[in-house]
mmCIF file of C-alpha atoms and ligand atoms in Angstrom:
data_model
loop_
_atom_site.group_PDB
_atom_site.id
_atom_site.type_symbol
_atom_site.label_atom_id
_atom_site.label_comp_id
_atom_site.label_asym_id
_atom_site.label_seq_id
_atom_site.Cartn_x
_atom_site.Cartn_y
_atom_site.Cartn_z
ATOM 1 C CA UNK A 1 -74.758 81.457 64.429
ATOM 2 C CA UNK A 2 -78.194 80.916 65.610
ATOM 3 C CA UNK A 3 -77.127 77.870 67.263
ATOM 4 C CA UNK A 4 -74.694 79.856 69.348
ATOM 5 C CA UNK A 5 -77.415 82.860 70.241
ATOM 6 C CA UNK A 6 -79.575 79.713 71.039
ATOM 7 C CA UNK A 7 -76.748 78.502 73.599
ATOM 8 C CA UNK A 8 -76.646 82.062 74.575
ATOM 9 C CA UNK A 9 -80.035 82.480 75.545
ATOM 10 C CA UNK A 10 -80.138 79.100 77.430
ATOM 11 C CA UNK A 11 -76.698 79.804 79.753
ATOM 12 C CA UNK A 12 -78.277 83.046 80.311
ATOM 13 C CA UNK A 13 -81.684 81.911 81.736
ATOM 14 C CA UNK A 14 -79.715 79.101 83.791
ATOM 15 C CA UNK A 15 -78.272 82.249 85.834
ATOM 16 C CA UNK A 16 -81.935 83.062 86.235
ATOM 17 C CA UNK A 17 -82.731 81.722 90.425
ATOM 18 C CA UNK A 18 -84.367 78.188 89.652
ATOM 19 C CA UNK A 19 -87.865 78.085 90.977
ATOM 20 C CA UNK A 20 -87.688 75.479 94.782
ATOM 21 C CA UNK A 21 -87.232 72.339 92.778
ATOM 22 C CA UNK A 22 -88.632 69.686 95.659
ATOM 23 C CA UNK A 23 -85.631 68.319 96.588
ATOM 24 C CA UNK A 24 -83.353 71.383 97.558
ATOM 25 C CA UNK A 25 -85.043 71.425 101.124
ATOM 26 C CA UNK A 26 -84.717 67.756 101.470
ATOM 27 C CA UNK A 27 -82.360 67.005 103.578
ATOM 28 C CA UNK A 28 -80.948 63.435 103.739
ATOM 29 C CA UNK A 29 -81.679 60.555 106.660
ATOM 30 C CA UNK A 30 -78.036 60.606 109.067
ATOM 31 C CA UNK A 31 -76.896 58.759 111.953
ATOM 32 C CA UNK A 32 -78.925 55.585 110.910
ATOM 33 C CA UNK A 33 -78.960 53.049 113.982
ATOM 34 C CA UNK A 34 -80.438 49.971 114.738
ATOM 35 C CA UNK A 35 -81.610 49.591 118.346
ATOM 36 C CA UNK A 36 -82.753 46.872 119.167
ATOM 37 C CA UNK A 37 -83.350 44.617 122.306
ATOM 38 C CA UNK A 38 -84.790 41.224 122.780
ATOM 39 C CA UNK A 39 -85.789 41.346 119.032
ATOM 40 C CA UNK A 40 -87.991 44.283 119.440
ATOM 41 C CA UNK A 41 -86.654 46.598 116.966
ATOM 42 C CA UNK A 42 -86.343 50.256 115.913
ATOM 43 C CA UNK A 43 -84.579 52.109 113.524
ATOM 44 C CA UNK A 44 -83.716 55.676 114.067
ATOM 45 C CA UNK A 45 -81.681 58.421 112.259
ATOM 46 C CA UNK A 46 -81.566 62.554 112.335
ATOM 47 C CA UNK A 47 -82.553 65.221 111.792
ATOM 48 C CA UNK A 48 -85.735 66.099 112.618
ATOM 49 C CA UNK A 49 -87.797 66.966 109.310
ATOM 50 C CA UNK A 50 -88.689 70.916 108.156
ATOM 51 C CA UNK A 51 -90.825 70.857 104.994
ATOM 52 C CA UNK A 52 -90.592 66.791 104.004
ATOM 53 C CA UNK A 53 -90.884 63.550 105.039
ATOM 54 C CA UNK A 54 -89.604 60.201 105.416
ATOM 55 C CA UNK A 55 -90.415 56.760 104.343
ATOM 56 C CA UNK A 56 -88.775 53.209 105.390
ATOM 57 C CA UNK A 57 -88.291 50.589 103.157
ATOM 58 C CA UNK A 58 -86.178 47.188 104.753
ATOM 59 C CA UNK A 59 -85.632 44.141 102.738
ATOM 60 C CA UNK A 60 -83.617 40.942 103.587
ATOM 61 C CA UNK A 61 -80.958 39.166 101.474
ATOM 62 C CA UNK A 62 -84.163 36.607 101.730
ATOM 63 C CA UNK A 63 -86.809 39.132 102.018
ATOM 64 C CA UNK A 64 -87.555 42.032 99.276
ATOM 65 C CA UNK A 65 -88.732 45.476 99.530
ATOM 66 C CA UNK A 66 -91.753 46.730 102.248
ATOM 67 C CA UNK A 67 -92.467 50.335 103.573
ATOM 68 C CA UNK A 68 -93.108 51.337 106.702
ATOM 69 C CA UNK A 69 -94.208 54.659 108.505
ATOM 70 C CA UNK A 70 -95.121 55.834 105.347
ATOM 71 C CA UNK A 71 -94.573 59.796 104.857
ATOM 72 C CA UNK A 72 -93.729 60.626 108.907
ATOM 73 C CA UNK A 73 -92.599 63.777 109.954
ATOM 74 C CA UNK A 74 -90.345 61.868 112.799
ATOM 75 C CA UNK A 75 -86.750 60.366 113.289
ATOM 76 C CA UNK A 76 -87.357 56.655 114.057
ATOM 77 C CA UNK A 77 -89.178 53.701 112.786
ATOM 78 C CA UNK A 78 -90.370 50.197 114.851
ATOM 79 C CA UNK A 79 -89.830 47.974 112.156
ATOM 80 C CA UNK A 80 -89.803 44.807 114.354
ATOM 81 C CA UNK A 81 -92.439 42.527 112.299
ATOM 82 C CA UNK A 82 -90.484 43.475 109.143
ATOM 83 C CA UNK A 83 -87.423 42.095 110.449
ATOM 84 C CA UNK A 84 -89.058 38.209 111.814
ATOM 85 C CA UNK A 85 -86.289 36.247 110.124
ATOM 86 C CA UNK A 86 -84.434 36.420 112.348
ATOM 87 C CA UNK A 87 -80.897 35.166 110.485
ATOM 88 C CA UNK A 88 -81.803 37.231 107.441
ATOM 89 C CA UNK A 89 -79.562 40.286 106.883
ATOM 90 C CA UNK A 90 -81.454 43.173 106.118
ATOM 91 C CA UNK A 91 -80.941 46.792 105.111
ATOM 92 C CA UNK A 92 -82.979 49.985 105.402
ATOM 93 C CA UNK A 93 -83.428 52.673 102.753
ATOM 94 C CA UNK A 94 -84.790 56.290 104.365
ATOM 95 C CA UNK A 95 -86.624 58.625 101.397
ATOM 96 C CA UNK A 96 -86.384 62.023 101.881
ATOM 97 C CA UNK A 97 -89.803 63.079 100.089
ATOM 98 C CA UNK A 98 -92.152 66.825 99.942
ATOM 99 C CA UNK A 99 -95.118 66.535 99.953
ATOM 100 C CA UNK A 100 -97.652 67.064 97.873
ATOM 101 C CA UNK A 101 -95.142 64.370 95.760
ATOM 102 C CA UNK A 102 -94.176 66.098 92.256
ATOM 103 C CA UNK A 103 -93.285 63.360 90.410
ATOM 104 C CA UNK A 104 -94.691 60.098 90.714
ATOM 105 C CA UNK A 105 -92.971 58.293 88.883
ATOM 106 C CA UNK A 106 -89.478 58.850 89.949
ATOM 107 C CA UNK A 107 -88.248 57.468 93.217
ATOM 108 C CA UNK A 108 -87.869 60.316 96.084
ATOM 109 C CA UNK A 109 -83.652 60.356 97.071
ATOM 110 C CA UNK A 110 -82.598 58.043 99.949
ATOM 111 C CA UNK A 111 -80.195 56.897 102.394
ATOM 112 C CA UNK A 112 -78.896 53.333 103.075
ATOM 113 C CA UNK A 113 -78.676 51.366 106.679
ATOM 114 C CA UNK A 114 -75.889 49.521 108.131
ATOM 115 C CA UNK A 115 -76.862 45.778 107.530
ATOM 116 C CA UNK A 116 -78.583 44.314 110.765
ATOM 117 C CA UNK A 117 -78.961 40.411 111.348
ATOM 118 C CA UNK A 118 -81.345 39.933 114.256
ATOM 119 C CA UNK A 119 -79.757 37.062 115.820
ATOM 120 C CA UNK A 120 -76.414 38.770 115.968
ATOM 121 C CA UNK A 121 -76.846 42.123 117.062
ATOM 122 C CA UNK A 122 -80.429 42.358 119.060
ATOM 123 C CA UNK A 123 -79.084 43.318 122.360
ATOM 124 C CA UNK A 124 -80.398 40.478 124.923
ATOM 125 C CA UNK A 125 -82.165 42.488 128.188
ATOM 126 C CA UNK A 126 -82.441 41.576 131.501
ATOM 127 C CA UNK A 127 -83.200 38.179 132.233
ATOM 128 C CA UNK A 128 -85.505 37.312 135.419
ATOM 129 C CA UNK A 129 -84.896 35.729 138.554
ATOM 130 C CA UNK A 130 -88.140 33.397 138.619
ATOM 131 C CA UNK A 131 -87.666 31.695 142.123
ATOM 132 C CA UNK A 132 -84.917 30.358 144.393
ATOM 133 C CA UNK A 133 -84.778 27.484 146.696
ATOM 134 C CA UNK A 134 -82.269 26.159 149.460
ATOM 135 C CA UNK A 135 -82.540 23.030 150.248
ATOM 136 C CA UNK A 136 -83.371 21.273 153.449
ATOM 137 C CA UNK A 137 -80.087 20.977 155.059
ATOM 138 C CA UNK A 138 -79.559 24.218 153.978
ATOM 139 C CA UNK A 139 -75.967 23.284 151.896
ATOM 140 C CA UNK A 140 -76.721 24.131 148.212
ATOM 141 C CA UNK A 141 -79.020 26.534 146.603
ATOM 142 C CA UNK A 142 -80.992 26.889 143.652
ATOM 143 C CA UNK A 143 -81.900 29.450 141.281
ATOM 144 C CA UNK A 144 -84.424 29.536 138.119
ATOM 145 C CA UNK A 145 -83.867 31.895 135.495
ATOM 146 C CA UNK A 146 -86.998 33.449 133.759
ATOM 147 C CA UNK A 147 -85.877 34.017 129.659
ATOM 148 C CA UNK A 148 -86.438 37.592 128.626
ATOM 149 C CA UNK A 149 -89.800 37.456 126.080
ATOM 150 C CA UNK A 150 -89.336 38.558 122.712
ATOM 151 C CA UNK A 151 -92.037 40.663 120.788
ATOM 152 C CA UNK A 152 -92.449 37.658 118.352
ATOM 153 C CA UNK A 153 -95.408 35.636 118.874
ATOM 154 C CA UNK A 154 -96.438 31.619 118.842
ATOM 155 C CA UNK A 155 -99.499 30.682 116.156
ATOM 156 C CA UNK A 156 -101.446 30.799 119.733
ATOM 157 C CA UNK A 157 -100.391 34.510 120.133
ATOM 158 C CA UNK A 158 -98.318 33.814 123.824
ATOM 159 C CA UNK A 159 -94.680 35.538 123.117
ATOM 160 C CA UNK A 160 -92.199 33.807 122.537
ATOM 161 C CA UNK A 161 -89.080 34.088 124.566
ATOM 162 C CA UNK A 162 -85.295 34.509 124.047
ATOM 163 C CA UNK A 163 -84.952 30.448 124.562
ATOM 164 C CA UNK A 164 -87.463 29.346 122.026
ATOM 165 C CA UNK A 165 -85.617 31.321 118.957
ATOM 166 C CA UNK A 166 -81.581 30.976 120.851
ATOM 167 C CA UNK A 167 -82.820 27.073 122.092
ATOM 168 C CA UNK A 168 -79.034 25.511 122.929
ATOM 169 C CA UNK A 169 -76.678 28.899 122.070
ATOM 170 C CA UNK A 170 -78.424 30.535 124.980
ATOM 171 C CA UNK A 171 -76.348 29.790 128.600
ATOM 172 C CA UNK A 172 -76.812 31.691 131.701
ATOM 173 C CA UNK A 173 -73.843 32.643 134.180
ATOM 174 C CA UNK A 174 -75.389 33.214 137.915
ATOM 175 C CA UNK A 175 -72.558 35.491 139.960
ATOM 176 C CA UNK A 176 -72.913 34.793 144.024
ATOM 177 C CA UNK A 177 -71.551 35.765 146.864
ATOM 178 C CA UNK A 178 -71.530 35.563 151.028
ATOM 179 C CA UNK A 179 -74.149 38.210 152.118
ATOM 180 C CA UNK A 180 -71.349 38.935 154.400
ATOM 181 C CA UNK A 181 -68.804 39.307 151.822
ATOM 182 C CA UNK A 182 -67.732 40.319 149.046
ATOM 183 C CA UNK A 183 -65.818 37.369 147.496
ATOM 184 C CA UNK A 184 -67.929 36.470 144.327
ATOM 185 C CA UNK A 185 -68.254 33.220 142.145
ATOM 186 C CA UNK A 186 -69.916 32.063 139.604
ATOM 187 C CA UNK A 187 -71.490 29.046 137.862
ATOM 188 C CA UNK A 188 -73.401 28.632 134.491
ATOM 189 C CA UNK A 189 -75.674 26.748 132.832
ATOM 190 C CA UNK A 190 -77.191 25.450 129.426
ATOM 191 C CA UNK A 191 -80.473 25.435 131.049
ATOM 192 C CA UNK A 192 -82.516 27.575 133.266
ATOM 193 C CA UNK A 193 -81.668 26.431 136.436
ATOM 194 C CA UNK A 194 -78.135 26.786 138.244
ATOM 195 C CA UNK A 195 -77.623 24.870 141.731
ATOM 196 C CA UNK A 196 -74.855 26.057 143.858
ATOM 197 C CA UNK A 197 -73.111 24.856 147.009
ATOM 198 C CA UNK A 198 -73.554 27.619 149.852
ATOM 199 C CA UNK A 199 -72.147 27.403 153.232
ATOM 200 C CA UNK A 200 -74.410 25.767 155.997
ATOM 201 C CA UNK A 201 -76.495 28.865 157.598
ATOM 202 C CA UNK A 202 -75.201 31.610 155.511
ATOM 203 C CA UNK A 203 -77.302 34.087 153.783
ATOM 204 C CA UNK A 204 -76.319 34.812 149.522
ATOM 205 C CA UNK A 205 -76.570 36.710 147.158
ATOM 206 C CA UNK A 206 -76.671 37.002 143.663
ATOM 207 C CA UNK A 207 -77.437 38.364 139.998
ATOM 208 C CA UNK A 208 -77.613 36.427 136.735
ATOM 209 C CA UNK A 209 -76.729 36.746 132.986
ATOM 210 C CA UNK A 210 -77.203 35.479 129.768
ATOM 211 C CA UNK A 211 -75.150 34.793 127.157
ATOM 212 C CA UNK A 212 -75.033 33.710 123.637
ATOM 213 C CA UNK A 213 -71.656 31.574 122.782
ATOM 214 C CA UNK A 214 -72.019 31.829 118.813
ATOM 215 C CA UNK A 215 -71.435 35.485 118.922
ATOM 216 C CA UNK A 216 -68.221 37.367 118.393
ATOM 217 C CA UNK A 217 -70.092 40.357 119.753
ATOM 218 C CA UNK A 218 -72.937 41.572 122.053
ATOM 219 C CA UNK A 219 -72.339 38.255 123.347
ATOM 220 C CA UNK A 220 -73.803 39.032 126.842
ATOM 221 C CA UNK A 221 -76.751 40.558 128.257
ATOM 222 C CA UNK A 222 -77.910 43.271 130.372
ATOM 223 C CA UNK A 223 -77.856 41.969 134.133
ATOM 224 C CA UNK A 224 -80.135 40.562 136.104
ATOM 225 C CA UNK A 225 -81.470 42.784 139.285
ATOM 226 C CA UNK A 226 -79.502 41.278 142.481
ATOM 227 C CA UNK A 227 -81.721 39.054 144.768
ATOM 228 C CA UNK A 228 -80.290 38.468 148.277
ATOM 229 C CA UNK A 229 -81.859 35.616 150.499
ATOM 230 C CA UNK A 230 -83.601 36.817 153.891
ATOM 231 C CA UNK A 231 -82.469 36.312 157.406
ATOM 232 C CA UNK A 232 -82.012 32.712 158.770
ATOM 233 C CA UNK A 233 -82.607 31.736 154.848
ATOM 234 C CA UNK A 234 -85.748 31.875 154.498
ATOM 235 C CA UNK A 235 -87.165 30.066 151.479
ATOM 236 C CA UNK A 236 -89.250 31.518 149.300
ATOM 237 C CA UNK A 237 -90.020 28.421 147.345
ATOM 238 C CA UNK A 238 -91.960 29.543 144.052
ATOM 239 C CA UNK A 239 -92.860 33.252 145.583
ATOM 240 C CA UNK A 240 -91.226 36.214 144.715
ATOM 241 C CA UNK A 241 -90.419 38.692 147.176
ATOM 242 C CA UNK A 242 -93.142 40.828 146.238
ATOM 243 C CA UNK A 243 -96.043 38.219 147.030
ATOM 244 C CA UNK A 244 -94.466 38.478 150.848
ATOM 245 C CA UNK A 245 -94.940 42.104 150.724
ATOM 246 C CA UNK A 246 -98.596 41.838 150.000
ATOM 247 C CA UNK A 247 -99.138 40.028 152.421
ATOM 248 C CA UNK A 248 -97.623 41.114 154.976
ATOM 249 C CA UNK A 249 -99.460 44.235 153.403
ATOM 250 C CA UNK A 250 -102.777 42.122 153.792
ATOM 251 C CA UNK A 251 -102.515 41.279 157.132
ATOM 252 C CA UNK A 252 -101.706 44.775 158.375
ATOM 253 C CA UNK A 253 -104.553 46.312 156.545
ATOM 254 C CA UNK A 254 -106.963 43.597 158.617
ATOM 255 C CA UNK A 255 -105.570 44.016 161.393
ATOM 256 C CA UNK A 256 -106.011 47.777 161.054
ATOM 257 C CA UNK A 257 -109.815 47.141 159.763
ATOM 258 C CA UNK A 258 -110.685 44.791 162.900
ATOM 259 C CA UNK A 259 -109.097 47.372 165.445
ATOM 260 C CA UNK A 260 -111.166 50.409 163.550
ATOM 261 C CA UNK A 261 -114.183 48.382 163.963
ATOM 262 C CA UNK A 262 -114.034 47.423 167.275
ATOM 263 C CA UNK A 263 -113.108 51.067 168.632
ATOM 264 C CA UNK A 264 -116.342 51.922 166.460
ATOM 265 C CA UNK A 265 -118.716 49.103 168.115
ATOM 266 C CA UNK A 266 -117.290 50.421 171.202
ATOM 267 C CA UNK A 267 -118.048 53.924 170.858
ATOM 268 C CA UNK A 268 -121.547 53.493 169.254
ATOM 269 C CA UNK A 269 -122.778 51.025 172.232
ATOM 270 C CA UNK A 270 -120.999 53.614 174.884
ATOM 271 C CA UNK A 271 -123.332 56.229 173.063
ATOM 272 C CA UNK A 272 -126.429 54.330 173.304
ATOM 273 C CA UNK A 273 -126.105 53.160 176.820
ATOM 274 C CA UNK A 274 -125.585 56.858 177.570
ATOM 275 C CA UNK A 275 -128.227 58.146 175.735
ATOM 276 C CA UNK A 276 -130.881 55.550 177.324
ATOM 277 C CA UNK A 277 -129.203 56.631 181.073
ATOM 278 C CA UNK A 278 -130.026 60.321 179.630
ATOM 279 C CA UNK A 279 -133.656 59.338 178.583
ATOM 280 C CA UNK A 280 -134.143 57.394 181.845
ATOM 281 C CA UNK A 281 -132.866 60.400 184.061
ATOM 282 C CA UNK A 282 -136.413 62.327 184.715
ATOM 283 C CA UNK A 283 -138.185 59.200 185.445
ATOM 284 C CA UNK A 284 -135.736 58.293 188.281
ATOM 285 C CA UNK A 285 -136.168 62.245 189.090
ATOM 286 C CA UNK A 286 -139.740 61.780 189.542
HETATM 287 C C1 NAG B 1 -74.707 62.737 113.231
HETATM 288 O O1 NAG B 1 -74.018 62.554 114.455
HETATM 289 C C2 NAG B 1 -72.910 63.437 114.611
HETATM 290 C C3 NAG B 1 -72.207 63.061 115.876
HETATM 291 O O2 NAG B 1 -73.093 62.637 116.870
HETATM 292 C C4 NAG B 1 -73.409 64.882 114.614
HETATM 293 O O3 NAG B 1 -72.317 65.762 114.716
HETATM 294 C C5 NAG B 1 -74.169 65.153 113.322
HETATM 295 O O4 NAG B 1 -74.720 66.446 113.364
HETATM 296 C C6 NAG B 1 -75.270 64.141 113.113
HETATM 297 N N1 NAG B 1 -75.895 64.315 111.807
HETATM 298 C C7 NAG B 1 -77.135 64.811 111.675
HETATM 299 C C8 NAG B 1 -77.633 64.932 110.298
HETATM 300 O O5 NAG B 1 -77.845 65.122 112.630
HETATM 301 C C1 NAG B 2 -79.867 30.878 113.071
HETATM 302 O O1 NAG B 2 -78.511 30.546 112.884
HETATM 303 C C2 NAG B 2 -77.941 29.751 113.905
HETATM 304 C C3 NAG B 2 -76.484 29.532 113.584
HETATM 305 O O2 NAG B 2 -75.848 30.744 113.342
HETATM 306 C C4 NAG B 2 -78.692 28.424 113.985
HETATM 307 O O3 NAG B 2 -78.162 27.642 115.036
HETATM 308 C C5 NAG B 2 -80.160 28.675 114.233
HETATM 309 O O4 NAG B 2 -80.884 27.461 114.230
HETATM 310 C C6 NAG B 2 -80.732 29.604 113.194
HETATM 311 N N1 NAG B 2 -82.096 29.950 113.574
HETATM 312 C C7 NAG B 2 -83.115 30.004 112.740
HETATM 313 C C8 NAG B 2 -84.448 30.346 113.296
HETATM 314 O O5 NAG B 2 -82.969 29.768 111.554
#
């Protein structure tokens, strides 16, 4: 009997409203993606937080638990030095957590990633067109391909780039054609630099792209911008474009200068032969 009043009593104040408990305005971590390109990479997820906060925590099938952007009131997460191995697998856990915390001890509610492996998925950017070169009979042309750089760095601190962690699963593709047509081709390479026959006299152009031949997926990258050779086919040997620019930039802003001066010097000496006619005028008068 009094166990049953007892039970009474207890369903009764359950009906009472429960005082905000911490985790009824959590809301959990949704849309998880990886984005990431040229290793650099962040994690991101939704919504935006009202009243809590999120924590990261990644580990690797090789690598175990570490946090990162502890407590932040935003939606996405660089995690790119957490993630350096790069043929590890790892996972990402997103707490949902209000603050002031109300109990240490047990471990705020989360949601899981999508495994990511680096070397797999990282999406490989643009890679650079470094210099290009026709030879002297003007019947083949070559290209140099500059590796995108990664955010991962050498013991000396230079980045290292997409070759130096890809080294032989890394070819590039260049895609030519007549500046005067349309027709393209294309010709790849395990290395950096592709060599093409062109047509004596004939201006080209053309875009290159990377890709990585162990992958199922993502395989290729973003495209290179499209570099077309000048008039006559000029050779830019190991300039870029944009050296030319400056100066031809250079040598208008000198010519410019020497013309301003001179007009000056001309002025200035006009002035002061004037002024000493002037000042010589009432003695002649006299
Ligand atoms: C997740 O994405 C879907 C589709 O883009 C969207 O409808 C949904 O609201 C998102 N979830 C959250 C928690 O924002
Ligand atoms: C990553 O795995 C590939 C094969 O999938 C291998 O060729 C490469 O050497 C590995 N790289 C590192 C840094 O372990």
């Amino acid at each position: 009997m009094a166990l049953w009043l007892l039970l009474l009593v207890a369903s009764c104040f359950s009906w009472l409203p429960q005082p905000a408990s911490g985790t009824s305005s959590l809301t959990l971590a949704a849309n998880i993606t990886w984005s990431s390109i040229n290793f650099k990479t962040i994690l991101e997820w939704q919504p935006k937080p009202v009243g809590y906060v999120y924590t990261v925590s990644i580990a690797g099938k090789k690598a175990n638990w570490k946090k990162k952007c502890f407590q932040i009131e935003g939606t996405e997460c660089d995690v790119t030095d957490l993630v350096q191995d790069v043929n590890d697998t790892y996972t990402a856990h997103i707490f949902s957590e209000v603050l002031p915390a109300e109990d240490e001890v047990e471990e705020p509610p989360f949601s899981i990633s999508q495994p990511f492996t680096p070397y797999k998925q990282t999406v490989i950017g643009k890679p650079g067109l470094q210099s290009f070169q026709y030879n002297k009979d003007h019947t083949t042309l070559q290209v140099v391909i500059e590796d995108p750089s990664t955010p991962y760095k050498h013991p000396s601190g230079s980045l290292k780039n997409i070759r130096e962690i890809f080294k032989d699963d890394l070819k590039y593709t260049l895609y030519y054609w007549r500046a005067s047509s349309t027709g393209k081709k294309q010709e790849s390479t395990n290395t950096n630099e592709i060599e093409i026959r062109v047509d004596k006299g004939e201006n080209y152009c053309f875009y290159a792209q990377a890709t990585i031949p162990s992958r199922k997926e993502l395989r290729n990258s973003q495209e290179s911008q499209i570099v077309c050779t000048g008039p006559g086919g000029n050779n830019f040997n190991d300039y870029g474009i944009g050296v030319f620019i400056a100066v031809g930039i250079a040598i208008v802003v000198i010519i410019v200068l020497i013309v301003a001066l001179s007009v000056t010097l001309y002025k200035c000496r006009k002035l002061k032969t004037e002024e000493k006619a002037k000042e010589s005028k009432p003695l002649n008068n006299v």
